[in-house]
């Protein structure tokens, strides 16, 4: 079953939250891929309607994907629509990824480290901050599959059990579209109720340009393999059903359980 993503429907579902964004310091985390590009499109439309401002921040890594030509092509499109993108260049090179046993894990650590540096330099009032990442429904379905396989069937010792608990906390908080954290800042996930296939279709329909250079390390990400499976099998998921399953079978806590995490722990280890 395909679900058409429209601004009008998305707006209705999120209007109460969107009305409260005026005067907020809004950071949309932008990669140039289909997910963050659709988040940008929806957020830009909402900003024009509700009267708030936002900035898109892009960590240009892996470096090989973000040539000047690629960034210029994407930048030109969003410039015409009046959206601002701040490109942040990384000090690391792709060579570090090529030498890593799992380049995707290292890439995530590097990007997360850069995000913390950016926030420390750009944010004065944490209570006024809104972070917008672009996780989709397919992401959290893949997380659920990952957790079931690792916790039920894999052999582990105490050290891997500790890693599993840390990963579980990281996964569990991503099941919620809206989180309020201890310092008062908010995490908003605008695409969490949408299947990846429908996101791709919406981006194509709107003619939004996305990165054309594939990541050479994408095969190291299990969720990419699972996405191809969903695509081949024609699978679509329902957010409420997935959330009910995660609460009942995986025992993820309620969204309020994450409100006690301080920004140092949350943004460094969990987000």
PDB file of N, CA and C in Angstrom, residues 126-197:
ATOM      1  N   UNK A 126      19.637  26.931  25.130  1.00  0.00           N
ATOM      2  CA  UNK A 126      19.233  25.562  24.814  1.00  0.00           C
ATOM      3  C   UNK A 126      17.730  25.372  24.927  1.00  0.00           C
ATOM      4  N   UNK A 127      17.090  26.117  25.780  1.00  0.00           N
ATOM      5  CA  UNK A 127      15.644  25.997  25.931  1.00  0.00           C
ATOM      6  C   UNK A 127      14.871  26.461  24.715  1.00  0.00           C
ATOM      7  N   UNK A 128      15.549  27.171  23.820  1.00  0.00           N
ATOM      8  CA  UNK A 128      14.895  27.700  22.616  1.00  0.00           C
ATOM      9  C   UNK A 128      15.222  26.880  21.365  1.00  0.00           C
ATOM     10  N   UNK A 129      15.990  25.806  21.530  1.00  0.00           N
ATOM     11  CA  UNK A 129      16.483  25.036  20.387  1.00  0.00           C
ATOM     12  C   UNK A 129      15.498  23.946  19.958  1.00  0.00           C
ATOM     13  N   UNK A 130      15.356  23.787  18.637  1.00  0.00           N
ATOM     14  CA  UNK A 130      14.608  22.671  18.057  1.00  0.00           C
ATOM     15  C   UNK A 130      15.516  21.977  17.041  1.00  0.00           C
ATOM     16  N   UNK A 131      15.760  20.689  17.237  1.00  0.00           N
ATOM     17  CA  UNK A 131      16.556  19.891  16.303  1.00  0.00           C
ATOM     18  C   UNK A 131      15.628  19.052  15.433  1.00  0.00           C
ATOM     19  N   UNK A 132      15.879  19.054  14.123  1.00  0.00           N
ATOM     20  CA  UNK A 132      15.039  18.295  13.196  1.00  0.00           C
ATOM     21  C   UNK A 132      15.882  17.280  12.426  1.00  0.00           C
ATOM     22  N   UNK A 133      15.928  16.034  12.883  1.00  0.00           N
ATOM     23  CA  UNK A 133      16.519  14.946  12.083  1.00  0.00           C
ATOM     24  C   UNK A 133      15.428  14.314  11.221  1.00  0.00           C
ATOM     25  N   UNK A 134      15.823  13.447  10.289  1.00  0.00           N
ATOM     26  CA  UNK A 134      14.862  12.974   9.279  1.00  0.00           C
ATOM     27  C   UNK A 134      14.728  11.459   9.239  1.00  0.00           C
ATOM     28  N   UNK A 135      14.531  10.848  10.385  1.00  0.00           N
ATOM     29  CA  UNK A 135      14.286   9.410  10.413  1.00  0.00           C
ATOM     30  C   UNK A 135      12.902   9.103   9.840  1.00  0.00           C
ATOM     31  N   UNK A 136      12.786   7.946   9.168  1.00  0.00           N
ATOM     32  CA  UNK A 136      11.520   7.531   8.585  1.00  0.00           C
ATOM     33  C   UNK A 136      10.996   6.283   9.286  1.00  0.00           C
ATOM     34  N   UNK A 137       9.797   5.878   8.887  1.00  0.00           N
ATOM     35  CA  UNK A 137       9.199   4.671   9.446  1.00  0.00           C
ATOM     36  C   UNK A 137      10.038   3.438   9.122  1.00  0.00           C
ATOM     37  N   UNK A 138      10.620   3.412   7.936  1.00  0.00           N
ATOM     38  CA  UNK A 138      11.474   2.279   7.580  1.00  0.00           C
ATOM     39  C   UNK A 138      12.691   2.197   8.496  1.00  0.00           C
ATOM     40  N   UNK A 139      13.182   3.335   8.941  1.00  0.00           N
ATOM     41  CA  UNK A 139      14.316   3.334   9.871  1.00  0.00           C
ATOM     42  C   UNK A 139      13.959   2.605  11.159  1.00  0.00           C
ATOM     43  N   UNK A 140      12.809   2.956  11.747  1.00  0.00           N
ATOM     44  CA  UNK A 140      12.501   2.361  13.047  1.00  0.00           C
ATOM     45  C   UNK A 140      12.067   0.900  12.911  1.00  0.00           C
ATOM     46  N   UNK A 141      11.476   0.526  11.774  1.00  0.00           N
ATOM     47  CA  UNK A 141      11.190  -0.896  11.542  1.00  0.00           C
ATOM     48  C   UNK A 141      12.499  -1.684  11.499  1.00  0.00           C
ATOM     49  N   UNK A 142      13.497  -1.113  10.833  1.00  0.00           N
ATOM     50  CA  UNK A 142      14.809  -1.770  10.767  1.00  0.00           C
ATOM     51  C   UNK A 142      15.457  -1.856  12.140  1.00  0.00           C
ATOM     52  N   UNK A 143      15.285  -0.807  12.956  1.00  0.00           N
ATOM     53  CA  UNK A 143      15.827  -0.843  14.314  1.00  0.00           C
ATOM     54  C   UNK A 143      15.168  -1.965  15.121  1.00  0.00           C
ATOM     55  N   UNK A 144      13.846  -2.129  14.949  1.00  0.00           N
ATOM     56  CA  UNK A 144      13.136  -3.186  15.671  1.00  0.00           C
ATOM     57  C   UNK A 144      13.670  -4.561  15.274  1.00  0.00           C
ATOM     58  N   UNK A 145      13.881  -4.759  13.975  1.00  0.00           N
ATOM     59  CA  UNK A 145      14.427  -6.039  13.502  1.00  0.00           C
ATOM     60  C   UNK A 145      15.829  -6.263  14.049  1.00  0.00           C
ATOM     61  N   UNK A 146      16.637  -5.216  14.033  1.00  0.00           N
ATOM     62  CA  UNK A 146      18.005  -5.310  14.555  1.00  0.00           C
ATOM     63  C   UNK A 146      18.004  -5.729  16.018  1.00  0.00           C
ATOM     64  N   UNK A 147      17.138  -5.093  16.811  1.00  0.00           N
ATOM     65  CA  UNK A 147      17.129  -5.392  18.242  1.00  0.00           C
ATOM     66  C   UNK A 147      16.652  -6.819  18.506  1.00  0.00           C
ATOM     67  N   UNK A 148      15.640  -7.258  17.787  1.00  0.00           N
ATOM     68  CA  UNK A 148      15.155  -8.627  17.992  1.00  0.00           C
ATOM     69  C   UNK A 148      16.234  -9.653  17.669  1.00  0.00           C
ATOM     70  N   UNK A 149      16.935  -9.452  16.568  1.00  0.00           N
ATOM     71  CA  UNK A 149      17.968 -10.407  16.172  1.00  0.00           C
ATOM     72  C   UNK A 149      19.137 -10.411  17.151  1.00  0.00           C
ATOM     73  N   UNK A 150      19.551  -9.224  17.582  1.00  0.00           N
ATOM     74  CA  UNK A 150      20.725  -9.145  18.457  1.00  0.00           C
ATOM     75  C   UNK A 150      20.419  -9.593  19.873  1.00  0.00           C
ATOM     76  N   UNK A 151      19.196  -9.353  20.345  1.00  0.00           N
ATOM     77  CA  UNK A 151      18.882  -9.691  21.735  1.00  0.00           C
ATOM     78  C   UNK A 151      18.366 -11.113  21.896  1.00  0.00           C
ATOM     79  N   UNK A 152      17.798 -11.685  20.834  1.00  0.00           N
ATOM     80  CA  UNK A 152      17.172 -13.004  20.946  1.00  0.00           C
ATOM     81  C   UNK A 152      18.077 -14.139  20.494  1.00  0.00           C
ATOM     82  N   UNK A 153      18.812 -13.930  19.410  1.00  0.00           N
ATOM     83  CA  UNK A 153      19.522 -15.038  18.785  1.00  0.00           C
ATOM     84  C   UNK A 153      21.042 -14.976  18.902  1.00  0.00           C
ATOM     85  N   UNK A 154      21.592 -13.832  19.200  1.00  0.00           N
ATOM     86  CA  UNK A 154      23.049 -13.727  19.176  1.00  0.00           C
ATOM     87  C   UNK A 154      23.660 -14.169  20.501  1.00  0.00           C
ATOM     88  N   UNK A 155      24.874 -14.686  20.424  1.00  0.00           N
ATOM     89  CA  UNK A 155      25.639 -15.068  21.609  1.00  0.00           C
ATOM     90  C   UNK A 155      26.401 -13.842  22.092  1.00  0.00           C
ATOM     91  N   UNK A 156      26.370 -13.596  23.400  1.00  0.00           N
ATOM     92  CA  UNK A 156      27.010 -12.380  23.896  1.00  0.00           C
ATOM     93  C   UNK A 156      27.620 -12.607  25.265  1.00  0.00           C
ATOM     94  N   UNK A 157      28.551 -11.702  25.610  1.00  0.00           N
ATOM     95  CA  UNK A 157      29.122 -11.685  26.949  1.00  0.00           C
ATOM     96  C   UNK A 157      28.735 -10.355  27.595  1.00  0.00           C
ATOM     97  N   UNK A 158      29.307 -10.053  28.758  1.00  0.00           N
ATOM     98  CA  UNK A 158      28.905  -8.857  29.491  1.00  0.00           C
ATOM     99  C   UNK A 158      29.203  -7.583  28.716  1.00  0.00           C
ATOM    100  N   UNK A 159      30.350  -7.550  28.034  1.00  0.00           N
ATOM    101  CA  UNK A 159      30.708  -6.333  27.302  1.00  0.00           C
ATOM    102  C   UNK A 159      29.731  -6.068  26.161  1.00  0.00           C
ATOM    103  N   UNK A 160      29.331  -7.131  25.455  1.00  0.00           N
ATOM    104  CA  UNK A 160      28.370  -6.926  24.371  1.00  0.00           C
ATOM    105  C   UNK A 160      26.977  -6.633  24.916  1.00  0.00           C
ATOM    106  N   UNK A 161      26.651  -7.163  26.100  1.00  0.00           N
ATOM    107  CA  UNK A 161      25.371  -6.836  26.726  1.00  0.00           C
ATOM    108  C   UNK A 161      25.299  -5.350  27.044  1.00  0.00           C
ATOM    109  N   UNK A 162      26.390  -4.787  27.530  1.00  0.00           N
ATOM    110  CA  UNK A 162      26.427  -3.351  27.818  1.00  0.00           C
ATOM    111  C   UNK A 162      26.225  -2.544  26.539  1.00  0.00           C
ATOM    112  N   UNK A 163      26.850  -2.987  25.461  1.00  0.00           N
ATOM    113  CA  UNK A 163      26.686  -2.312  24.173  1.00  0.00           C
ATOM    114  C   UNK A 163      25.249  -2.416  23.681  1.00  0.00           C
ATOM    115  N   UNK A 164      24.635  -3.563  23.912  1.00  0.00           N
ATOM    116  CA  UNK A 164      23.243  -3.750  23.499  1.00  0.00           C
ATOM    117  C   UNK A 164      22.310  -2.807  24.251  1.00  0.00           C
ATOM    118  N   UNK A 165      22.554  -2.632  25.538  1.00  0.00           N
ATOM    119  CA  UNK A 165      21.710  -1.738  26.324  1.00  0.00           C
ATOM    120  C   UNK A 165      21.855  -0.296  25.851  1.00  0.00           C
ATOM    121  N   UNK A 166      23.072   0.090  25.548  1.00  0.00           N
ATOM    122  CA  UNK A 166      23.308   1.434  25.030  1.00  0.00           C
ATOM    123  C   UNK A 166      22.609   1.618  23.692  1.00  0.00           C
ATOM    124  N   UNK A 167      22.726   0.612  22.815  1.00  0.00           N
ATOM    125  CA  UNK A 167      22.081   0.674  21.509  1.00  0.00           C
ATOM    126  C   UNK A 167      20.564   0.674  21.653  1.00  0.00           C
ATOM    127  N   UNK A 168      20.033  -0.079  22.619  1.00  0.00           N
ATOM    128  CA  UNK A 168      18.587  -0.116  22.835  1.00  0.00           C
ATOM    129  C   UNK A 168      18.058   1.263  23.205  1.00  0.00           C
ATOM    130  N   UNK A 169      18.765   1.961  24.083  1.00  0.00           N
ATOM    131  CA  UNK A 169      18.346   3.312  24.461  1.00  0.00           C
ATOM    132  C   UNK A 169      18.356   4.238  23.255  1.00  0.00           C
ATOM    133  N   UNK A 170      19.407   4.120  22.451  1.00  0.00           N
ATOM    134  CA  UNK A 170      19.527   4.926  21.236  1.00  0.00           C
ATOM    135  C   UNK A 170      18.364   4.641  20.288  1.00  0.00           C
ATOM    136  N   UNK A 171      18.042   3.373  20.104  1.00  0.00           N
ATOM    137  CA  UNK A 171      16.958   2.980  19.205  1.00  0.00           C
ATOM    138  C   UNK A 171      15.603   3.412  19.750  1.00  0.00           C
ATOM    139  N   UNK A 172      15.364   3.169  21.030  1.00  0.00           N
ATOM    140  CA  UNK A 172      14.040   3.389  21.614  1.00  0.00           C
ATOM    141  C   UNK A 172      13.571   4.830  21.477  1.00  0.00           C
ATOM    142  N   UNK A 173      14.464   5.795  21.688  1.00  0.00           N
ATOM    143  CA  UNK A 173      14.037   7.195  21.640  1.00  0.00           C
ATOM    144  C   UNK A 173      13.694   7.646  20.225  1.00  0.00           C
ATOM    145  N   UNK A 174      14.159   6.907  19.220  1.00  0.00           N
ATOM    146  CA  UNK A 174      13.879   7.288  17.834  1.00  0.00           C
ATOM    147  C   UNK A 174      12.483   6.876  17.380  1.00  0.00           C
ATOM    148  N   UNK A 175      11.748   6.165  18.212  1.00  0.00           N
ATOM    149  CA  UNK A 175      10.387   5.780  17.859  1.00  0.00           C
ATOM    150  C   UNK A 175       9.386   6.917  18.068  1.00  0.00           C
ATOM    151  N   UNK A 176       9.832   8.036  18.615  1.00  0.00           N
ATOM    152  CA  UNK A 176       8.903   9.119  18.947  1.00  0.00           C
ATOM    153  C   UNK A 176       9.146  10.348  18.078  1.00  0.00           C
ATOM    154  N   UNK A 177       8.074  10.887  17.472  1.00  0.00           N
ATOM    155  CA  UNK A 177       8.228  12.071  16.613  1.00  0.00           C
ATOM    156  C   UNK A 177       8.652  13.323  17.376  1.00  0.00           C
ATOM    157  N   UNK A 178       8.345  13.364  18.665  1.00  0.00           N
ATOM    158  CA  UNK A 178       8.602  14.579  19.436  1.00  0.00           C
ATOM    159  C   UNK A 178       9.154  14.214  20.807  1.00  0.00           C
ATOM    160  N   UNK A 179      10.310  14.783  21.134  1.00  0.00           N
ATOM    161  CA  UNK A 179      10.914  14.593  22.451  1.00  0.00           C
ATOM    162  C   UNK A 179      11.276  15.946  23.043  1.00  0.00           C
ATOM    163  N   UNK A 180      11.036  16.086  24.329  1.00  0.00           N
ATOM    164  CA  UNK A 180      11.462  17.275  25.071  1.00  0.00           C
ATOM    165  C   UNK A 180      12.550  16.830  26.035  1.00  0.00           C
ATOM    166  N   UNK A 181      13.728  17.444  25.942  1.00  0.00           N
ATOM    167  CA  UNK A 181      14.872  17.024  26.752  1.00  0.00           C
ATOM    168  C   UNK A 181      15.090  17.946  27.949  1.00  0.00           C
ATOM    169  N   UNK A 182      16.006  17.561  28.816  1.00  0.00           N
ATOM    170  CA  UNK A 182      16.146  18.183  30.129  1.00  0.00           C
ATOM    171  C   UNK A 182      16.407  19.680  30.077  1.00  0.00           C
ATOM    172  N   UNK A 183      17.269  20.112  29.166  1.00  0.00           N
ATOM    173  CA  UNK A 183      17.587  21.544  29.092  1.00  0.00           C
ATOM    174  C   UNK A 183      16.499  22.365  28.405  1.00  0.00           C
ATOM    175  N   UNK A 184      15.418  21.712  28.013  1.00  0.00           N
ATOM    176  CA  UNK A 184      14.295  22.427  27.416  1.00  0.00           C
ATOM    177  C   UNK A 184      14.248  22.395  25.906  1.00  0.00           C
ATOM    178  N   UNK A 185      15.278  21.851  25.273  1.00  0.00           N
ATOM    179  CA  UNK A 185      15.256  21.805  23.808  1.00  0.00           C
ATOM    180  C   UNK A 185      14.393  20.636  23.329  1.00  0.00           C
ATOM    181  N   UNK A 186      14.026  20.694  22.054  1.00  0.00           N
ATOM    182  CA  UNK A 186      13.080  19.742  21.472  1.00  0.00           C
ATOM    183  C   UNK A 186      13.707  19.026  20.285  1.00  0.00           C
ATOM    184  N   UNK A 187      13.395  17.752  20.133  1.00  0.00           N
ATOM    185  CA  UNK A 187      13.754  16.989  18.937  1.00  0.00           C
ATOM    186  C   UNK A 187      12.458  16.654  18.209  1.00  0.00           C
ATOM    187  N   UNK A 188      12.372  17.063  16.942  1.00  0.00           N
ATOM    188  CA  UNK A 188      11.176  16.845  16.123  1.00  0.00           C
ATOM    189  C   UNK A 188      11.553  16.026  14.898  1.00  0.00           C
ATOM    190  N   UNK A 189      10.870  14.902  14.709  1.00  0.00           N
ATOM    191  CA  UNK A 189      11.138  14.013  13.572  1.00  0.00           C
ATOM    192  C   UNK A 189       9.932  14.040  12.628  1.00  0.00           C
ATOM    193  N   UNK A 190       9.974  14.881  11.605  1.00  0.00           N
ATOM    194  CA  UNK A 190       8.781  15.123  10.780  1.00  0.00           C
ATOM    195  C   UNK A 190       8.386  13.986   9.854  1.00  0.00           C
ATOM    196  N   UNK A 191       9.288  13.033   9.585  1.00  0.00           N
ATOM    197  CA  UNK A 191       8.995  11.970   8.615  1.00  0.00           C
ATOM    198  C   UNK A 191       8.756  10.613   9.257  1.00  0.00           C
ATOM    199  N   UNK A 192       8.643  10.560  10.554  1.00  0.00           N
ATOM    200  CA  UNK A 192       8.669   9.273  11.249  1.00  0.00           C
ATOM    201  C   UNK A 192       7.483   8.363  10.905  1.00  0.00           C
ATOM    202  N   UNK A 193       6.400   8.932  10.419  1.00  0.00           N
ATOM    203  CA  UNK A 193       5.211   8.132  10.114  1.00  0.00           C
ATOM    204  C   UNK A 193       5.142   7.699   8.654  1.00  0.00           C
ATOM    205  N   UNK A 194       6.214   7.975   7.898  1.00  0.00           N
ATOM    206  CA  UNK A 194       6.181   7.702   6.458  1.00  0.00           C
ATOM    207  C   UNK A 194       7.168   6.611   6.055  1.00  0.00           C
ATOM    208  N   UNK A 195       6.720   5.733   5.162  1.00  0.00           N
ATOM    209  CA  UNK A 195       7.580   4.698   4.598  1.00  0.00           C
ATOM    210  C   UNK A 195       8.591   5.308   3.638  1.00  0.00           C
ATOM    211  N   UNK A 196       9.767   4.690   3.555  1.00  0.00           N
ATOM    212  CA  UNK A 196      10.829   5.209   2.703  1.00  0.00           C
ATOM    213  C   UNK A 196      10.429   5.328   1.247  1.00  0.00           C
ATOM    214  N   UNK A 197       9.649   4.369   0.753  1.00  0.00           N
ATOM    215  CA  UNK A 197       9.215   4.398  -0.642  1.00  0.00           C
ATOM    216  C   UNK A 197       8.375   5.646  -0.917  1.00  0.00           C
TER     217      UNK A 197
END
